[in-house]
CSV table of C-alpha atoms in Angstrom, one decimal:
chain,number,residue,atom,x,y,z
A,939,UNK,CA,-11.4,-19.5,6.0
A,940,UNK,CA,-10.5,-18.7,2.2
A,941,UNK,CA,-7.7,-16.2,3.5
A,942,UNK,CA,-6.4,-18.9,4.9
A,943,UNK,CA,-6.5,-21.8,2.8
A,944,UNK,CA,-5.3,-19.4,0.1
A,945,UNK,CA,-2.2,-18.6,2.4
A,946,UNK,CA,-1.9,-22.4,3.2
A,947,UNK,CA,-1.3,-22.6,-0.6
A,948,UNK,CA,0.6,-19.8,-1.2
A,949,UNK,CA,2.9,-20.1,1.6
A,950,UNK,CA,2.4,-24.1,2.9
A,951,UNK,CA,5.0,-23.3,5.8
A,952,UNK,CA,3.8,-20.2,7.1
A,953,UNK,CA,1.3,-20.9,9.9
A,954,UNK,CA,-0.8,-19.4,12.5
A,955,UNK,CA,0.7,-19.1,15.8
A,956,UNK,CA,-2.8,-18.0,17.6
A,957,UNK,CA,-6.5,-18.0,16.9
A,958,UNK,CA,-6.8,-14.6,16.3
A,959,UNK,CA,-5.0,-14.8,13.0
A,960,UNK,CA,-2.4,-12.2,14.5
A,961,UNK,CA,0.6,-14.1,14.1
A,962,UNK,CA,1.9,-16.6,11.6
A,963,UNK,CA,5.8,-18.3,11.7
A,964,UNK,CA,7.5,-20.7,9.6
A,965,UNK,CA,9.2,-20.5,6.2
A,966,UNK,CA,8.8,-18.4,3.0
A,967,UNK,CA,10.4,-20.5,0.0
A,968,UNK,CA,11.9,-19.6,-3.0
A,969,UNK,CA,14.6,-20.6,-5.9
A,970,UNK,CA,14.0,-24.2,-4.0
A,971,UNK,CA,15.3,-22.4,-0.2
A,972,UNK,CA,13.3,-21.9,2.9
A,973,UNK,CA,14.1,-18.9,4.8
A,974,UNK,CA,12.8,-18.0,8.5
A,975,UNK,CA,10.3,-15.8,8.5
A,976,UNK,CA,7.4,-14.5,11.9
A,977,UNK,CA,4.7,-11.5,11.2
A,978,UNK,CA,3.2,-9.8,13.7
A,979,UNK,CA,-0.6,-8.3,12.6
A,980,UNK,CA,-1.8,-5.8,14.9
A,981,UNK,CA,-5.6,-6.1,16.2
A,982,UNK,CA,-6.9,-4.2,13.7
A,983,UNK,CA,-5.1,-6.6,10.9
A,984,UNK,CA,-3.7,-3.4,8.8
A,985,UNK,CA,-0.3,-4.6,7.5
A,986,UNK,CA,1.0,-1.2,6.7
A,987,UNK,CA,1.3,-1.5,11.0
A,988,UNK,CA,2.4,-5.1,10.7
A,989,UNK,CA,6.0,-6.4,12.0
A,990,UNK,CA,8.0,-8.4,9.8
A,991,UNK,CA,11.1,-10.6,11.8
A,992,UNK,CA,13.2,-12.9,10.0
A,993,UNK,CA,16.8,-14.8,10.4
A,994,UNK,CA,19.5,-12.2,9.3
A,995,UNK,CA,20.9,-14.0,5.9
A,996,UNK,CA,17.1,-13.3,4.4
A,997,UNK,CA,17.5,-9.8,6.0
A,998,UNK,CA,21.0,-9.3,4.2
A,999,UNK,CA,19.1,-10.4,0.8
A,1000,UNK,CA,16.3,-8.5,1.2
A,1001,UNK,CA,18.8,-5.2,2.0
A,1002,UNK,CA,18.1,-3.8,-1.2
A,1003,UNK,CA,14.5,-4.3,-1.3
A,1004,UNK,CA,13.0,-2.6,1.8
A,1005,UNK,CA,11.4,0.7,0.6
A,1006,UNK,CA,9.6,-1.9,-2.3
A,1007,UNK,CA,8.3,-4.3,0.7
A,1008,UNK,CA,7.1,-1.4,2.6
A,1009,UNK,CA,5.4,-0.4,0.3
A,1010,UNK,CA,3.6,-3.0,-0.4
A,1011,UNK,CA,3.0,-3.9,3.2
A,1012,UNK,CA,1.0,0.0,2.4
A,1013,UNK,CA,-0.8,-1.3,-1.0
A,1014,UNK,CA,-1.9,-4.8,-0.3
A,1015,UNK,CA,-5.2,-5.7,0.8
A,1016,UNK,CA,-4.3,-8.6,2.9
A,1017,UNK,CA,-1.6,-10.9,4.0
A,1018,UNK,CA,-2.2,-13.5,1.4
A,1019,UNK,CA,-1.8,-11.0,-1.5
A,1020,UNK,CA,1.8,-9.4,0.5
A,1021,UNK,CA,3.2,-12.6,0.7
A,1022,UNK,CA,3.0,-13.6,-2.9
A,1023,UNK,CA,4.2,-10.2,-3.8
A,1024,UNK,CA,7.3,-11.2,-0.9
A,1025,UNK,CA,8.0,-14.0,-2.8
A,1026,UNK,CA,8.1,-12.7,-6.1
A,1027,UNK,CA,10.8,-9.9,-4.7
A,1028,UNK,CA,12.7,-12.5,-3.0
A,1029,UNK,CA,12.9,-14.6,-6.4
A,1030,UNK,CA,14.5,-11.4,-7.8
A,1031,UNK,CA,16.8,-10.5,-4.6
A,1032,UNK,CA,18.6,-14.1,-4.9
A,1033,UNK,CA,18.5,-13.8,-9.0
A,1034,UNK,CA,20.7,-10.6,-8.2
A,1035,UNK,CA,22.7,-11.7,-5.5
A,1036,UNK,CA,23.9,-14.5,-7.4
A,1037,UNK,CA,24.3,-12.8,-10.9
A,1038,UNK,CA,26.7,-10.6,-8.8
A,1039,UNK,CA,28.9,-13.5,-8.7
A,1040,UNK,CA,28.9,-14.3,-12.8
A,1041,UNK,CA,31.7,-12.6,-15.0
A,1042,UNK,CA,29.6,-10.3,-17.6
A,1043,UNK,CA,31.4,-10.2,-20.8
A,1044,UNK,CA,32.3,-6.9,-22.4
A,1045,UNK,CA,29.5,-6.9,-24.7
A,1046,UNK,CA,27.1,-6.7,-21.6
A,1047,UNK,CA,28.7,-3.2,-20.7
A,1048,UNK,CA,29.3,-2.4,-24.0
A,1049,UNK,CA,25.6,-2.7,-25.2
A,1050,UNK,CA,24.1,-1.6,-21.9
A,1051,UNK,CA,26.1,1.9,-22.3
A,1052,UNK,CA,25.1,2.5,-26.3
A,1053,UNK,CA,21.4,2.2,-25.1
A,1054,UNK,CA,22.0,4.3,-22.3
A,1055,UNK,CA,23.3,6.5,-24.7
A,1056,UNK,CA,20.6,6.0,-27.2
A,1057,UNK,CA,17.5,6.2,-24.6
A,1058,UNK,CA,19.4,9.5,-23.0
A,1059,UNK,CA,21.2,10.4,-20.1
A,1060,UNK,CA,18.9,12.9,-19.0
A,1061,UNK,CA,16.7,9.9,-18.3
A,1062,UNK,CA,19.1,8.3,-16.0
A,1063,UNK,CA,17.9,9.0,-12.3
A,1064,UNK,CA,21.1,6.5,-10.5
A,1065,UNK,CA,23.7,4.0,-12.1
A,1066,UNK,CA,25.5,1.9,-9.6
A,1067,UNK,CA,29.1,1.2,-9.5
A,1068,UNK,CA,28.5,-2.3,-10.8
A,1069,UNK,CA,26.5,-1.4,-14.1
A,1070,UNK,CA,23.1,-3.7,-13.0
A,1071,UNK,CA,21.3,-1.4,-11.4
A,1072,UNK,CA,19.7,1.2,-13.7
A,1073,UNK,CA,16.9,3.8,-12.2
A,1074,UNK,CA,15.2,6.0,-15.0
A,1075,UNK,CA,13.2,8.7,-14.8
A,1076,UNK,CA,9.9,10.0,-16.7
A,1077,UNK,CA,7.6,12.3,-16.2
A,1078,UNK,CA,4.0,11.7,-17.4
A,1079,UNK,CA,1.5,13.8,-19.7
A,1080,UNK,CA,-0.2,15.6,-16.2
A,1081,UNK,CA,3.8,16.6,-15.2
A,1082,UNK,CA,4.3,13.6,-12.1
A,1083,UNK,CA,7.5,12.1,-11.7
A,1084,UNK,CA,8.0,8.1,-12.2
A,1085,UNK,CA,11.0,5.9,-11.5
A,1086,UNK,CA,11.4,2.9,-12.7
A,1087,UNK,CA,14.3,0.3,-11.2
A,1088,UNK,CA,15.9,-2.2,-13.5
A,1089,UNK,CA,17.8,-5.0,-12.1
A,1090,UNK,CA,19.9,-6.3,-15.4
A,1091,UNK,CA,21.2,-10.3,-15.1
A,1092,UNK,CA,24.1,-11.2,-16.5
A,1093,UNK,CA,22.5,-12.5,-19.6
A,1094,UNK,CA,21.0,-8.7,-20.7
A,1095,UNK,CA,19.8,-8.2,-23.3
A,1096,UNK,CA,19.2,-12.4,-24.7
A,1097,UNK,CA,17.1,-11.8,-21.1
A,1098,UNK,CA,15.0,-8.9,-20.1
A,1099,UNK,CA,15.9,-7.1,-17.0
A,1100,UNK,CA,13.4,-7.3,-13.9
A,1101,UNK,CA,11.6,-4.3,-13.4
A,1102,UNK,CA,10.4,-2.4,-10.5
A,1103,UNK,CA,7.8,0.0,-10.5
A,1104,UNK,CA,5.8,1.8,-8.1
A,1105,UNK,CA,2.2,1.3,-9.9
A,1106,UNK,CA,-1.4,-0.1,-8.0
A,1107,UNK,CA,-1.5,-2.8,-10.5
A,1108,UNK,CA,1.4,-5.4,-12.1
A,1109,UNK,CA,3.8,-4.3,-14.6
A,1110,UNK,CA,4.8,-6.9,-17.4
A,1111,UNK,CA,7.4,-6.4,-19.9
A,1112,UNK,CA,7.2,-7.7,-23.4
A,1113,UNK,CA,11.1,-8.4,-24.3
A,1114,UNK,CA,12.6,-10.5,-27.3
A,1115,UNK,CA,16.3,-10.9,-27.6
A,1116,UNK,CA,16.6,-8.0,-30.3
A,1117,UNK,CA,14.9,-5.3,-28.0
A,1118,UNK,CA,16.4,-2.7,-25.9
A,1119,UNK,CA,16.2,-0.2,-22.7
A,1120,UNK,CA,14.4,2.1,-25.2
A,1121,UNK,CA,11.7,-0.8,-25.6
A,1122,UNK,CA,11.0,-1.2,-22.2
A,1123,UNK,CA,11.1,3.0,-21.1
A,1124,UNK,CA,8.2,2.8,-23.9
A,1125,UNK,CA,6.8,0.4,-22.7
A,1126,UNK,CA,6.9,2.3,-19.6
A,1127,UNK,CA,5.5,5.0,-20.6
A,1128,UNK,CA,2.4,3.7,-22.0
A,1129,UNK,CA,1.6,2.1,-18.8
A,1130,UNK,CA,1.7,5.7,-17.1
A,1131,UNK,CA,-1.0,7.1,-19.0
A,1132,UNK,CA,-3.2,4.1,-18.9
A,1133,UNK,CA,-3.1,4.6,-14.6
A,1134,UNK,CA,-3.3,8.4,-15.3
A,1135,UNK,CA,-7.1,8.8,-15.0
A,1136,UNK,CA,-6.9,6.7,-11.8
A,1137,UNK,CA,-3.6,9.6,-10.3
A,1138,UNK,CA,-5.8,12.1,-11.3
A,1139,UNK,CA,-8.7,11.1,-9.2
A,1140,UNK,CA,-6.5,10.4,-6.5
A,1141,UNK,CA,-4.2,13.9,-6.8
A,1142,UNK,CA,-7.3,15.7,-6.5
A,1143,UNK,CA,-8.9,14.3,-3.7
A,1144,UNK,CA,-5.4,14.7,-2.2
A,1145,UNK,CA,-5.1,18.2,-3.0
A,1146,UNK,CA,-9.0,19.4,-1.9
A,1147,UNK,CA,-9.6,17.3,1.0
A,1148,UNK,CA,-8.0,16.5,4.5
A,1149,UNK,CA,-6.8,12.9,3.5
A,1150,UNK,CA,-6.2,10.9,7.1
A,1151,UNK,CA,-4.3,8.2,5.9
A,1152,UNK,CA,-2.0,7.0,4.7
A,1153,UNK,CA,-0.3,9.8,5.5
A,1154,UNK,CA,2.5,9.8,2.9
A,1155,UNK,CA,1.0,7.7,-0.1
A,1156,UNK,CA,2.8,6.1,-2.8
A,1157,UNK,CA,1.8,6.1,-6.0
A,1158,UNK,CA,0.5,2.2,-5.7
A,1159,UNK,CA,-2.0,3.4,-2.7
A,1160,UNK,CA,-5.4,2.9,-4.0
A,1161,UNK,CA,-7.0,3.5,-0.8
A,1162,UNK,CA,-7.8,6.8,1.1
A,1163,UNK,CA,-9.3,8.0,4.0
A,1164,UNK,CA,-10.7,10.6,3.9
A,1165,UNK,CA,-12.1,13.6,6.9
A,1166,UNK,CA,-15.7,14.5,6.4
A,1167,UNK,CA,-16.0,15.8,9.9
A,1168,UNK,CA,-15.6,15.8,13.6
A,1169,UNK,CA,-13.8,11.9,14.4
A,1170,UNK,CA,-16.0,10.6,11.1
A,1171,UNK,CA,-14.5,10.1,7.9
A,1172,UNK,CA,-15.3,7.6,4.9
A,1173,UNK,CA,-12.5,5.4,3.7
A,1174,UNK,CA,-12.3,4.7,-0.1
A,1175,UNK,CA,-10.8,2.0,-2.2
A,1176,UNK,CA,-10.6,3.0,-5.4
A,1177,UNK,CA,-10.1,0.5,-8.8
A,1178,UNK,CA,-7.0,1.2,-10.9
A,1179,UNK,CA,-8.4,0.1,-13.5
A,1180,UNK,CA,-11.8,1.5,-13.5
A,1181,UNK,CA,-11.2,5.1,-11.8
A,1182,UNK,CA,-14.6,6.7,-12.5
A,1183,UNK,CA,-16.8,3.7,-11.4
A,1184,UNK,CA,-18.1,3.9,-7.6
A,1185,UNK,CA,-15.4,3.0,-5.2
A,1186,UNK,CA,-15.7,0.4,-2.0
A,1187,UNK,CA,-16.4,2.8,0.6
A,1188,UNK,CA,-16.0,2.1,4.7
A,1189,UNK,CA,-17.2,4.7,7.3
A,1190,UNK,CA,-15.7,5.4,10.4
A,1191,UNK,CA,-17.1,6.9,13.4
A,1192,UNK,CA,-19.9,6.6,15.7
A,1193,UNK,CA,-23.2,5.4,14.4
A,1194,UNK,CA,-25.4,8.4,15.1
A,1195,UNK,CA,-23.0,10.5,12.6
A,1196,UNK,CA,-21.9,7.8,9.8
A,1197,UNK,CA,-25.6,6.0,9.7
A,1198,UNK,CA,-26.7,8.7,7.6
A,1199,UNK,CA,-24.2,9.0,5.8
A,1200,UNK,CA,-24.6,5.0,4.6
A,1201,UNK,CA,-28.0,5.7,3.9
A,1202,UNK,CA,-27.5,8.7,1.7
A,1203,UNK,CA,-24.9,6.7,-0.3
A,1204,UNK,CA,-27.4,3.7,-0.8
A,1205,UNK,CA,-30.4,6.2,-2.0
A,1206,UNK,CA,-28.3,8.1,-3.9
A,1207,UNK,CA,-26.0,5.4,-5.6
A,1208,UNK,CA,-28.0,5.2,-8.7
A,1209,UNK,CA,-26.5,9.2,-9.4
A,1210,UNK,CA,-23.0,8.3,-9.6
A,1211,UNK,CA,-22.0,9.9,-13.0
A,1212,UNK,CA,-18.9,8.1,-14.6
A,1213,UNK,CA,-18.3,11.8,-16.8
A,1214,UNK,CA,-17.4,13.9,-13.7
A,1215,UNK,CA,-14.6,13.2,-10.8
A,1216,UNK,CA,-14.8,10.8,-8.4
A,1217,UNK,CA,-14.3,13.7,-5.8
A,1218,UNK,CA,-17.5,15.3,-7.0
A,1219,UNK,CA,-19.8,12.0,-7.4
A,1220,UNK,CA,-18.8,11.3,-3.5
A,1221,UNK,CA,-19.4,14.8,-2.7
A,1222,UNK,CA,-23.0,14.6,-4.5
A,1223,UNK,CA,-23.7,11.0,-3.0
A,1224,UNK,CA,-23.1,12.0,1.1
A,1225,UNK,CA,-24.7,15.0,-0.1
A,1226,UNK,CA,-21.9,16.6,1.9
A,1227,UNK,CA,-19.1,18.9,1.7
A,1228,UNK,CA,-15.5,17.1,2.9
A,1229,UNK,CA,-13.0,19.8,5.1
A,1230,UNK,CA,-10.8,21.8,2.6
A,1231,UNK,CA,-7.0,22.4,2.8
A,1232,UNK,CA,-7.4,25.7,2.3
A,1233,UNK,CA,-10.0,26.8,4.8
A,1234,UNK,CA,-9.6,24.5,7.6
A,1235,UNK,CA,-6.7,22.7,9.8
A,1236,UNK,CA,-6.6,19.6,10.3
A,1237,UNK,CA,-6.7,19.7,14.1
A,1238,UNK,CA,-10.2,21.4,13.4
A,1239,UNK,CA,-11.5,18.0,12.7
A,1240,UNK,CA,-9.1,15.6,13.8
A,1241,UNK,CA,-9.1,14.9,17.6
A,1242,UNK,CA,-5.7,13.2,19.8
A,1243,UNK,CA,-6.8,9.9,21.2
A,1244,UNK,CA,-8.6,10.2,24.6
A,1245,UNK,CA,-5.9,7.3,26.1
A,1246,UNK,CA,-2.8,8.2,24.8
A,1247,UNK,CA,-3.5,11.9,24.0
A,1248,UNK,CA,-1.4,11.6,20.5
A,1249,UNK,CA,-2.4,11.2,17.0
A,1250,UNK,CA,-0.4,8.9,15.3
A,1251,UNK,CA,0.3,5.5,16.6
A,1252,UNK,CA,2.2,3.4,14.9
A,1253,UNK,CA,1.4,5.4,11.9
A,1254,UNK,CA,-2.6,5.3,12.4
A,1255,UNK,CA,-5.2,7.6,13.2
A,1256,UNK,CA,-8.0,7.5,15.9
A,1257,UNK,CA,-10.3,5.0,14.2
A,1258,UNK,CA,-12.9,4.2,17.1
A,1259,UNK,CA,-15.1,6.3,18.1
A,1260,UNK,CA,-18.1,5.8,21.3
A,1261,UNK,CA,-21.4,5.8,19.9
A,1262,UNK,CA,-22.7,8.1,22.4
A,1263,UNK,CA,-23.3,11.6,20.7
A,1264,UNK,CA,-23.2,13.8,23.7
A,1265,UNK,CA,-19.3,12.1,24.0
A,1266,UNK,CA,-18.2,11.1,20.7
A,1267,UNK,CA,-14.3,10.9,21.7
A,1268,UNK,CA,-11.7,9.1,19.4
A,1269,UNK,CA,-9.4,5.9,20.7
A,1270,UNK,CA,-6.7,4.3,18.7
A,1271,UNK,CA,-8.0,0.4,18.3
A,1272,UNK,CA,-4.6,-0.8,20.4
A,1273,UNK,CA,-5.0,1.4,23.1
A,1274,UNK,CA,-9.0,1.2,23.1
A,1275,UNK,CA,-8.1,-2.5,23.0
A,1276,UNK,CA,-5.8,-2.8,25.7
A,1277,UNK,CA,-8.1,-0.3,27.9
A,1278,UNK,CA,-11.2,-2.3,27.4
A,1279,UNK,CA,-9.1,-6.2,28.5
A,1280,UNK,CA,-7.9,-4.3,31.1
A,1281,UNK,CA,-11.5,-3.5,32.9
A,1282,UNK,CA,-13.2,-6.3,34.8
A,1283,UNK,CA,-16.6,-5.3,33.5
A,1284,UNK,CA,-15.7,-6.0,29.9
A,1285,UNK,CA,-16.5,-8.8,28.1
A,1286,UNK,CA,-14.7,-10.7,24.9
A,1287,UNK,CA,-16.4,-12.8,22.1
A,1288,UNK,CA,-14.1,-14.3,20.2
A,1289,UNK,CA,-11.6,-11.0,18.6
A,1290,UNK,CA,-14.5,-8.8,19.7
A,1291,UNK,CA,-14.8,-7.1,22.9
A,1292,UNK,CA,-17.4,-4.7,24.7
A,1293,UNK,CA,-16.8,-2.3,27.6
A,1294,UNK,CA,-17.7,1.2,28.7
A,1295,UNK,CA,-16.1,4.1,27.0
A,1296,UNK,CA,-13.2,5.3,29.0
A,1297,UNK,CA,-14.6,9.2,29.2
A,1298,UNK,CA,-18.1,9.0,29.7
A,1299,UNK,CA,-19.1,5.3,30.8
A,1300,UNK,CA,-21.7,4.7,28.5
């Protein structure tokens, strides 16, 4: 209910088009327009599977901006938190699309190319044909690459540019009239080192352990899942701002196998030692060992799903698991779903339904 009246607020006419909470159509406003916009949730509410339809003149505006709102369809907990984050891209997209239209004086190139200049073209990832959009590159102190995108008005530099970043938290610029592109690069690349703690923690369980999903992660991802053995994993949510302090942590698979697990993290909780990795801590906590790279494959662990026979749906992983331990086969939630509505024996309370496993009956 909070979800929701949150999104009421946000978003006042964007509604629910079912009583699942699976749908939602109306309007996303911004820069005083409404534009048509409908969002598809799957059953298992993950937006990074979620479908986004709207009218084609938001699509045209938006044009620019895809590979930002996917990725936070990937990063954002829920739908409230994506739409504000929507809106804010939106507000830049139309700020854009009409400074396109405003003559820039010759000053505006002129000063944009001296602090080019100044800053360094070696930094200088993309320039396009227009002069206001500016990609720069850094690298940070552990050797990762960063881009940030600057989208320059027609005002630069009495007006800061908007920035675009790919970083797990928000990214403000302080600007005054007198500062430049070397101010904000700075700027920059203080806020790479303050997230770098929480990329290491992330790189190494990455790099040491069979990560599930995503499957591609950005550098805003703060969640992983990760294998810790046959169809059971543990899926972590790590703080960006607080890297070394105990994650959220959700397990997946059947009871008889993640049970322990839960209980081994609850007695051993009080362990969790802020001075070593985060990797380590969770390994010391399960009192477990997760699947390495660089002994085992990943189809050693990680089992097709027993109604479609594939892996990846949609982009997700087998995520339910039947409880029995002499079966313990993997089903994508859709098609377990869909099975499960399908069989006459089954029945529904409200989003939750109950059936026989599809392989052993139990």
């Amino acid at each position: 209910m909070a979800g929701a009246r949150a999104l009421l607020r946000h978003c006042p006419l964007l509604l629910p088009q079912d009583r699942h909470g699976t749908a939602y159509e109306g309007f996303v406003t911004a820069q005083g327009r409404d534009f048509h916009i409908r969002i598809l949730l799957p059953q298992d509410f993950q937006l990074k599977n979620a479908r986004i339809e709207c009218s084609w003149h938001l699509k045209k505006i938006l044009h620019g901006y895809r590979h930002i709102l996917k990725q936070r369809l990937h990063s954002c907990p829920d739908l409230v938190s994506f739409m504000v984050e929507l809106k804010t891209v939106l507000e830049i997209a139309l700020k854009n699309t009409q400074d396109l239209h405003i003559q820039r004086p010759p000053e505006y190139y002129s000063c944009l190319v001296r602090d080019l200049e100044i800053l360094g073209w070696n930094k200088v990832a993309f320039v396009d044909t227009g002069l206001t959009t500016v990609k720069l590159k850094a690298e940070d102190s552990c050797g990762r690459q960063h881009l940030i995108t600057l989208k320059l008005n027609a005002k630069y530099p009495t007006e800061p540019p908007d920035c675009l970043v790919d970083f797990p938290v928000p990214f403000a610029v302080s600007w005054m009239p007198q500062n430049t592109l070397i101010d904000i690069y700075n700027q920059f690349l203080a806020a790479l080192e303050s997230l770098k703690e929480f990329w290491d923690a992330l790189d190494e369980i990455d790099g040491k352990t069979w990560v599930l999903e995503p499957e591609n992660p950005t550098r805003s991802a703060t969640t992983r899942r990760i294998a810790i053995g046959n169809n059971v994993s543990v899926n972590v949510e790590v703080d960006p701002c607080h890297p070394n302090m105990l994650p959220e942590c959700y397990f997946l698979g059947a009871d008889h196998a993640v049970n322990p697990l839960r209980t081994k993290l609850n007695n051993n909780m009080h362990l969790w030692d802020p001075e070593i990795s985060l990797l380590q801590n969770l390994r010391e906590l399960l009192e477990t060992e997760f699947p390495s790279r660089a002994v085992l494959e990943k189809s050693d662990f990680a089992k097709d799903c027993g109604i479609c026979y594939a892996y990846r749906l949609d982009g997700s992983a087998p995520d339910q698991v039947c409880d029995d331990p002499r079966c313990g086969q993997p089903f994508h939630q859709a098609c377990l779903y869909e099975w499960l509505q399908g069989l006459p024996t089954s029945r529904q309370s409200f989003n939750v339904i109950f059936g026989e496993c599809p392989y052993c009956n139990k």
